[in-house]
Short mmCIF file of C-alpha atoms and ligand atoms in Angstrom, two decimals:
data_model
loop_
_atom_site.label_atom_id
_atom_site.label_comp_id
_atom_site.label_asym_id
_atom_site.label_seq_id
_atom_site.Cartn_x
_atom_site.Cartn_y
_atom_site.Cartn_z
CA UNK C 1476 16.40 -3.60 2.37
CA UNK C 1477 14.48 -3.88 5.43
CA UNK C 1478 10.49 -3.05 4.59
CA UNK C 1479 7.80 -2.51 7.10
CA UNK C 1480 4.55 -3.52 5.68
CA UNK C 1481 1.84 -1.51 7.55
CA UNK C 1482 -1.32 -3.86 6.69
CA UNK C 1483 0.20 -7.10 6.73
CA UNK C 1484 -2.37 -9.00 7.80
CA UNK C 1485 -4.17 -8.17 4.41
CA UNK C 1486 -5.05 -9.58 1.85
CA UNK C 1487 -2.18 -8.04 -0.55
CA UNK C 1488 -0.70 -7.41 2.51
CA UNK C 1489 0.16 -11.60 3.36
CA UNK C 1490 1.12 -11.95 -0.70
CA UNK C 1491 3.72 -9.14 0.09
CA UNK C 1492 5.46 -10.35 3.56
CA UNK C 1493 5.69 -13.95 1.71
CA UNK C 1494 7.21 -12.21 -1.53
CA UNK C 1495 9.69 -9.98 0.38
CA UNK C 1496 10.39 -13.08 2.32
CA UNK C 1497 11.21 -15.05 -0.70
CA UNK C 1498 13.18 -12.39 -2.48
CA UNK C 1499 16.88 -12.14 -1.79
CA UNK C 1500 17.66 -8.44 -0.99
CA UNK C 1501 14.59 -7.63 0.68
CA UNK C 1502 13.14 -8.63 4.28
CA UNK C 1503 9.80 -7.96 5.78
CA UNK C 1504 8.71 -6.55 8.66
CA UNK C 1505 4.92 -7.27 9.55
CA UNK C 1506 3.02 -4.32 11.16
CA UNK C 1507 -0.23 -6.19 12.37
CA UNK C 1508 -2.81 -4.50 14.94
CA UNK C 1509 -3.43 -8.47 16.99
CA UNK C 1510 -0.71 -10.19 18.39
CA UNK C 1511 -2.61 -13.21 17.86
CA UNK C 1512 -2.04 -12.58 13.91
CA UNK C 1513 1.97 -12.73 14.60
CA UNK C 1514 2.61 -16.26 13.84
CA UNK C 1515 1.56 -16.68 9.95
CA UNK C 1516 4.48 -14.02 9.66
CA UNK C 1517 6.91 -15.55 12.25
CA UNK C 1518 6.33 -18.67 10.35
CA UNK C 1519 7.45 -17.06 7.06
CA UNK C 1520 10.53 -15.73 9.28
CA UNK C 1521 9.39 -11.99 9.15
CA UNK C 1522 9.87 -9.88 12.39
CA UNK C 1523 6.42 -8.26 13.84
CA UNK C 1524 5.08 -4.94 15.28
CA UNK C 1525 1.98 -4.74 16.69
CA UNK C 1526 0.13 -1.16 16.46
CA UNK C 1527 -3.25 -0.36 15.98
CA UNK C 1528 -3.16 2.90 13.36
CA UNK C 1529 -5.48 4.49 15.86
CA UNK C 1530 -2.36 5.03 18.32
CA UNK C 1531 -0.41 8.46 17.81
CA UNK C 1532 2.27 8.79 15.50
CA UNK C 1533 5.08 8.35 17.78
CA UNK C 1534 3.87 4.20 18.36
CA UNK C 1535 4.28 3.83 14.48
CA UNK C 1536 7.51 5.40 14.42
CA UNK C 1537 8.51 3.00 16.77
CA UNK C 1538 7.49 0.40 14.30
CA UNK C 1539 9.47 1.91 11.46
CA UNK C 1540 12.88 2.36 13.44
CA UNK C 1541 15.42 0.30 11.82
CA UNK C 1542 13.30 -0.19 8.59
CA UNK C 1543 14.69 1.00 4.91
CA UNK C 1544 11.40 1.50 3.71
CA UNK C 1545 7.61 1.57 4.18
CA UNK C 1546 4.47 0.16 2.02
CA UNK C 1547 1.00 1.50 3.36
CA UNK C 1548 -1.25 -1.46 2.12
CA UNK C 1549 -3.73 -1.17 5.27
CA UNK C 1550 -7.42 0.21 4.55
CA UNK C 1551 -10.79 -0.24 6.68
CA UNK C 1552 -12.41 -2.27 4.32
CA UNK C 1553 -15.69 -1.89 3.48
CA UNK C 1554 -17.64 -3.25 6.51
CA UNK C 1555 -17.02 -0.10 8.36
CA UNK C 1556 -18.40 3.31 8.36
CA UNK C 1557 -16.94 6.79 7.03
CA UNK C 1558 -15.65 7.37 10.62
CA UNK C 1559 -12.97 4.65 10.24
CA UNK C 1560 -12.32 5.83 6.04
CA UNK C 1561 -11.47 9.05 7.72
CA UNK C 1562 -9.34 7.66 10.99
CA UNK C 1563 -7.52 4.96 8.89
CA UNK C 1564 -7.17 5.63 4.92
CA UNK C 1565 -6.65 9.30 5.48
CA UNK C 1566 -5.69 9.66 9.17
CA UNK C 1567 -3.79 6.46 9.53
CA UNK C 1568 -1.70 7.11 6.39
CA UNK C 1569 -1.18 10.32 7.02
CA UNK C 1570 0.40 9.56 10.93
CA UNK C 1571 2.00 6.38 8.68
CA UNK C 1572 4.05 9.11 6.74
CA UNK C 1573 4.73 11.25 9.29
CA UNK C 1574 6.17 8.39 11.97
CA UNK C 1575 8.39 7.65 8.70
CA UNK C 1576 10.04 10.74 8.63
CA UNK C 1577 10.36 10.69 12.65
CA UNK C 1578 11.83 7.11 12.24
CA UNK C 1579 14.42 8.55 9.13
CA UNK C 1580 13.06 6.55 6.32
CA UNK C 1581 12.93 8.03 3.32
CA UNK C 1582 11.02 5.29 0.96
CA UNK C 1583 7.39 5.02 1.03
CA UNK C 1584 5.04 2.92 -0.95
CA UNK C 1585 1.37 3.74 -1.12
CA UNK C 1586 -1.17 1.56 -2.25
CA UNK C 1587 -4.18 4.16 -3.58
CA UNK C 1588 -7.61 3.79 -4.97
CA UNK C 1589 -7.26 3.30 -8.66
CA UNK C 1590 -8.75 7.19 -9.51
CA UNK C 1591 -8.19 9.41 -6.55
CA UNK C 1592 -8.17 12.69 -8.74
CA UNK C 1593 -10.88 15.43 -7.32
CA UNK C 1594 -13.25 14.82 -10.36
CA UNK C 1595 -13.19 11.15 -9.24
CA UNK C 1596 -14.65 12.62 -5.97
CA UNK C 1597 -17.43 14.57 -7.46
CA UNK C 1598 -18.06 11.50 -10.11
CA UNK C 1599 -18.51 8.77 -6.92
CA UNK C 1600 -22.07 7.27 -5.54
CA UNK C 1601 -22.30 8.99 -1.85
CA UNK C 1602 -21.56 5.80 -0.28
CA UNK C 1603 -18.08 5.85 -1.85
CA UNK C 1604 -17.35 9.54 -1.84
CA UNK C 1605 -15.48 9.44 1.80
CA UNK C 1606 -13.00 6.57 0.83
CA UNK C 1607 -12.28 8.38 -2.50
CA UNK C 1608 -12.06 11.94 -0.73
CA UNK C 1609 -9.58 9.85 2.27
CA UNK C 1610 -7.46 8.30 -0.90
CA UNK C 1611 -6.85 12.09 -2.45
CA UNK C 1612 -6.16 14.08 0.55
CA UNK C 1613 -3.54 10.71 1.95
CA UNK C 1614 -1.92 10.92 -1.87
CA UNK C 1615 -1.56 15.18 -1.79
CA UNK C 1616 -0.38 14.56 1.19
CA UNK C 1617 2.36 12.37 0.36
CA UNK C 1618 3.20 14.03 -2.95
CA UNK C 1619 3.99 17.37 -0.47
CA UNK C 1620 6.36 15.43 1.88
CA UNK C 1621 9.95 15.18 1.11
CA UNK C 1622 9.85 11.50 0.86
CA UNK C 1623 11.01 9.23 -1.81
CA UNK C 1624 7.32 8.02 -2.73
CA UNK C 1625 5.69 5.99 -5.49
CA UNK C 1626 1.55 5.58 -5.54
CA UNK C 1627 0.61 2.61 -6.96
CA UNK C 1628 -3.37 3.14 -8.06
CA UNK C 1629 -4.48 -0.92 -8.70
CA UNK C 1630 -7.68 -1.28 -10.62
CA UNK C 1631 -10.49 -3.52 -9.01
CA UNK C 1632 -8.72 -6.49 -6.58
CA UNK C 1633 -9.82 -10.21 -7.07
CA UNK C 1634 -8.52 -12.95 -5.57
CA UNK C 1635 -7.78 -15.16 -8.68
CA UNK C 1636 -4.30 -16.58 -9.38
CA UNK C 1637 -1.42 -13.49 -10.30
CA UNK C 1638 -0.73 -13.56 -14.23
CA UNK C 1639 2.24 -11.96 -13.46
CA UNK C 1640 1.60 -9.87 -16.53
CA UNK C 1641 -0.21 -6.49 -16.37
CA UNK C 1642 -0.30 -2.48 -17.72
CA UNK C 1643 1.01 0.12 -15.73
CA UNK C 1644 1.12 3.60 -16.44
CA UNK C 1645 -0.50 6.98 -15.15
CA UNK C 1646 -3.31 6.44 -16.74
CA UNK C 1647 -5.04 2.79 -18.11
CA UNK C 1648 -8.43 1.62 -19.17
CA UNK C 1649 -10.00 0.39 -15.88
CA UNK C 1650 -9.69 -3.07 -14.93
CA UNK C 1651 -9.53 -5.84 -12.88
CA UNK C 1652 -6.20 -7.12 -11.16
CA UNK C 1653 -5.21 -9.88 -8.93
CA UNK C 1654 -4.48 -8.93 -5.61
CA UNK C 1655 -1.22 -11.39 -5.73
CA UNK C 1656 0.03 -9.39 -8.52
CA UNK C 1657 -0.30 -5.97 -6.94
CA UNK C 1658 2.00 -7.82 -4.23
CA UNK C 1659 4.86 -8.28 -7.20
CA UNK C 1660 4.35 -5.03 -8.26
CA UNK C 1661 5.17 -3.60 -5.14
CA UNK C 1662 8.53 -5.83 -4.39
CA UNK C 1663 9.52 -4.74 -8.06
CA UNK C 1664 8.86 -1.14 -7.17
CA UNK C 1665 11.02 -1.34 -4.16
CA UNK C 1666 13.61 -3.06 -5.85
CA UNK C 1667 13.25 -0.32 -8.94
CA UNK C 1668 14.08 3.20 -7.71
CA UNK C 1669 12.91 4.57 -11.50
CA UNK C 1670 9.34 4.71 -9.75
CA UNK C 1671 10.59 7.06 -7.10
CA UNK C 1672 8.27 10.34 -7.72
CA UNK C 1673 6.11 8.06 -9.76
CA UNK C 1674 2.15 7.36 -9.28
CA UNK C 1675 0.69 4.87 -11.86
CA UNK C 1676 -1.90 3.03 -12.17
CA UNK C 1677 -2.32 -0.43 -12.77
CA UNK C 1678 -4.53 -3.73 -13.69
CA UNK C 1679 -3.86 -6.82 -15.63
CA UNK C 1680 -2.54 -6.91 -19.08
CA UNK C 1681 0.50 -8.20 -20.72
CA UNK C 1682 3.49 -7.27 -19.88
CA UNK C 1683 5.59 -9.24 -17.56
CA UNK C 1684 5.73 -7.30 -14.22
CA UNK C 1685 9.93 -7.37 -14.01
CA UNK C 1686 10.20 -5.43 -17.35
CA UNK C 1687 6.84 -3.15 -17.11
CA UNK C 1688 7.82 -1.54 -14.01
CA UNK C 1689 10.92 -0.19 -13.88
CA UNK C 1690 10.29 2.20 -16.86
CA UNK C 1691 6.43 3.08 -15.88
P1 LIG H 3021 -7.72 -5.81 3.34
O1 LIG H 3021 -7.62 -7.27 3.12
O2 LIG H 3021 -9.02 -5.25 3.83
O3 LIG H 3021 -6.54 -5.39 4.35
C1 LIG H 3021 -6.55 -4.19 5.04
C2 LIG H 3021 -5.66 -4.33 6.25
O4 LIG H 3021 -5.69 -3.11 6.99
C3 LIG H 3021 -6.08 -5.46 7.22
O5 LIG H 3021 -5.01 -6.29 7.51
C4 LIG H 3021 -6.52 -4.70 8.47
O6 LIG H 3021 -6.20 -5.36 9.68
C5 LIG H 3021 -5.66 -3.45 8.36
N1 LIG H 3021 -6.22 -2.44 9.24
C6 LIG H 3021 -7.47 -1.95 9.27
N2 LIG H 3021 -7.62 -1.13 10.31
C7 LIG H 3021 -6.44 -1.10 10.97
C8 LIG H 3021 -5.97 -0.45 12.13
N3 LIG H 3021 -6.75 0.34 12.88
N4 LIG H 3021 -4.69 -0.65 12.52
C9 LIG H 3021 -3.86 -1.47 11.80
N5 LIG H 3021 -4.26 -2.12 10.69
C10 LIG H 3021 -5.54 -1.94 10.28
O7 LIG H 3021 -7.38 -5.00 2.01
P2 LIG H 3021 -6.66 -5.53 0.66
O8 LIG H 3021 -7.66 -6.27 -0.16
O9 LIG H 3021 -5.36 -6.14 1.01
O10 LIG H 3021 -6.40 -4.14 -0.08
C11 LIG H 3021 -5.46 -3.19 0.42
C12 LIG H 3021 -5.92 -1.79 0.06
O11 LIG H 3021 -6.04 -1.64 -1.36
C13 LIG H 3021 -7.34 -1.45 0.55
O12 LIG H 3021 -7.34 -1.01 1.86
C14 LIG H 3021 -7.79 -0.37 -0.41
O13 LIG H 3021 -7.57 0.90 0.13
C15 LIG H 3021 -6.91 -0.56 -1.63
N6 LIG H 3021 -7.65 -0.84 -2.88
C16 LIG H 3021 -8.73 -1.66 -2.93
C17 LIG H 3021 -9.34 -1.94 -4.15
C18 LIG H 3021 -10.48 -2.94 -4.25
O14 LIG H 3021 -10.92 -3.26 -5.37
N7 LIG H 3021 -10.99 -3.46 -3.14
C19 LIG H 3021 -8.89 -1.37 -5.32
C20 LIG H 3021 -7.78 -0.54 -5.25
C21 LIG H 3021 -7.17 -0.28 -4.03
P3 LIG H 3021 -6.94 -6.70 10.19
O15 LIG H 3021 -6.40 -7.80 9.32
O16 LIG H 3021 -6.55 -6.80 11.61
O17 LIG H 3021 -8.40 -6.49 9.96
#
């Protein structure tokens, strides 16, 4: 299965190229927005597109021709203002989707906010509101596409070593979670269609990743 990973040059967005890489039935294509990022993938022997998710929907679909499935792990981070939130976690996923269904590919991966329900709007400090509003609207949005989706809702990313072990199901305690094993939860959801029509959220804990997923 071919997967184009829109937000590879991320943080969980390097773990997962490397992973697919590594994996036997899966290969990776890198959607990057600077061609000078192209070589840590090409190195890893992953093919590259490069598109900035400001372009229009029909340069992403370009991307995705050819691909089996799509993860949306990109995001405009938190040194930018509400403007981007809006143009890239909502308006960049939702063109993501869309240039997916141009391109014919049915699987689509989402990586969400861990709560993006409309209470977790109204419950957020003003500063955080727009990303949380972007997250819910991009999720709706992919829930009312005929897609074959799964939203994966990780609690708060670190950058410590993956466990490999973790809880998953629509609703956890929150918690922390490596960013390397969000990465291996996303490779077993591809490789797991049982969390097709499936959102869940997730953070560490201890079950191993290969038997908690595919009955989440
Ligand atoms: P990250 O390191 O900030 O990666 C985001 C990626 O999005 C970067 O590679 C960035 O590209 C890319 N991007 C931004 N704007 C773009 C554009 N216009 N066109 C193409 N690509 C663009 O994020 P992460 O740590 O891997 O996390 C992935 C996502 O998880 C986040 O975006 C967030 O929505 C979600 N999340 C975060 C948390 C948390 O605790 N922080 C918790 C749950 C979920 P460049 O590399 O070129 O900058």
């Amino acid at each position: 299965m071919k997967v184009l990973v829109v937000g590879a040059n991320g943080q969980i967005g390097k773990h997962l190229v490397s992973f697919i890489q590594d994996s036997d039935n899966l290969e990776a294509k890198a959607m990057i927005r600077k061609q000078e990022q192209a070589s840590f993938f090409e190195d890893l022997g992953a093919e590259t597109a490069v598109v900035d998710l400001e372009k229009d929907i029909e340069t992403i679909a370009k991307a995705a021709e050819g691909v089996d499935a799509v993860v949306f792990t990109a995001g405009s981070g938190p040194h930018t203002g509400p403007d981007k939130t809006i143009l890239i976690d909502l308006d960049g996923a939702v063109k993501t989707m869309k240039a997916a269904k141009a391109a014919g590919v049915k699987r689509f991966i989402m990586v969400s906010s861990f709560d993006t329900t409309r209470e977790a709007i109204q419950a957020a400090p003003s500063s955080f509101a727009p990303y949380v509003a972007a997250k819910h609207y991009a999720d709706e949005w992919l829930k009312s596409m005929d897609l074959d989706y799964t939203i994966i809702h990780p609690g708060r990313l670190t950058n410590e070593e993956g466990t490999g072990q973790i809880e998953a199901a629509y609703e956890v305690n929150r918690a922390e979670i490596p960013r390397e094993d969000v990465a291996h939860v996303i490779v077993a959801s591809l490789e797991n269609e049982t969390t097709i029509g499936k959102e869940f959220q997730v953070v560490s804990g201890t079950k191993r990743i290969k038997e908690a997923i595919p009955s989440v």
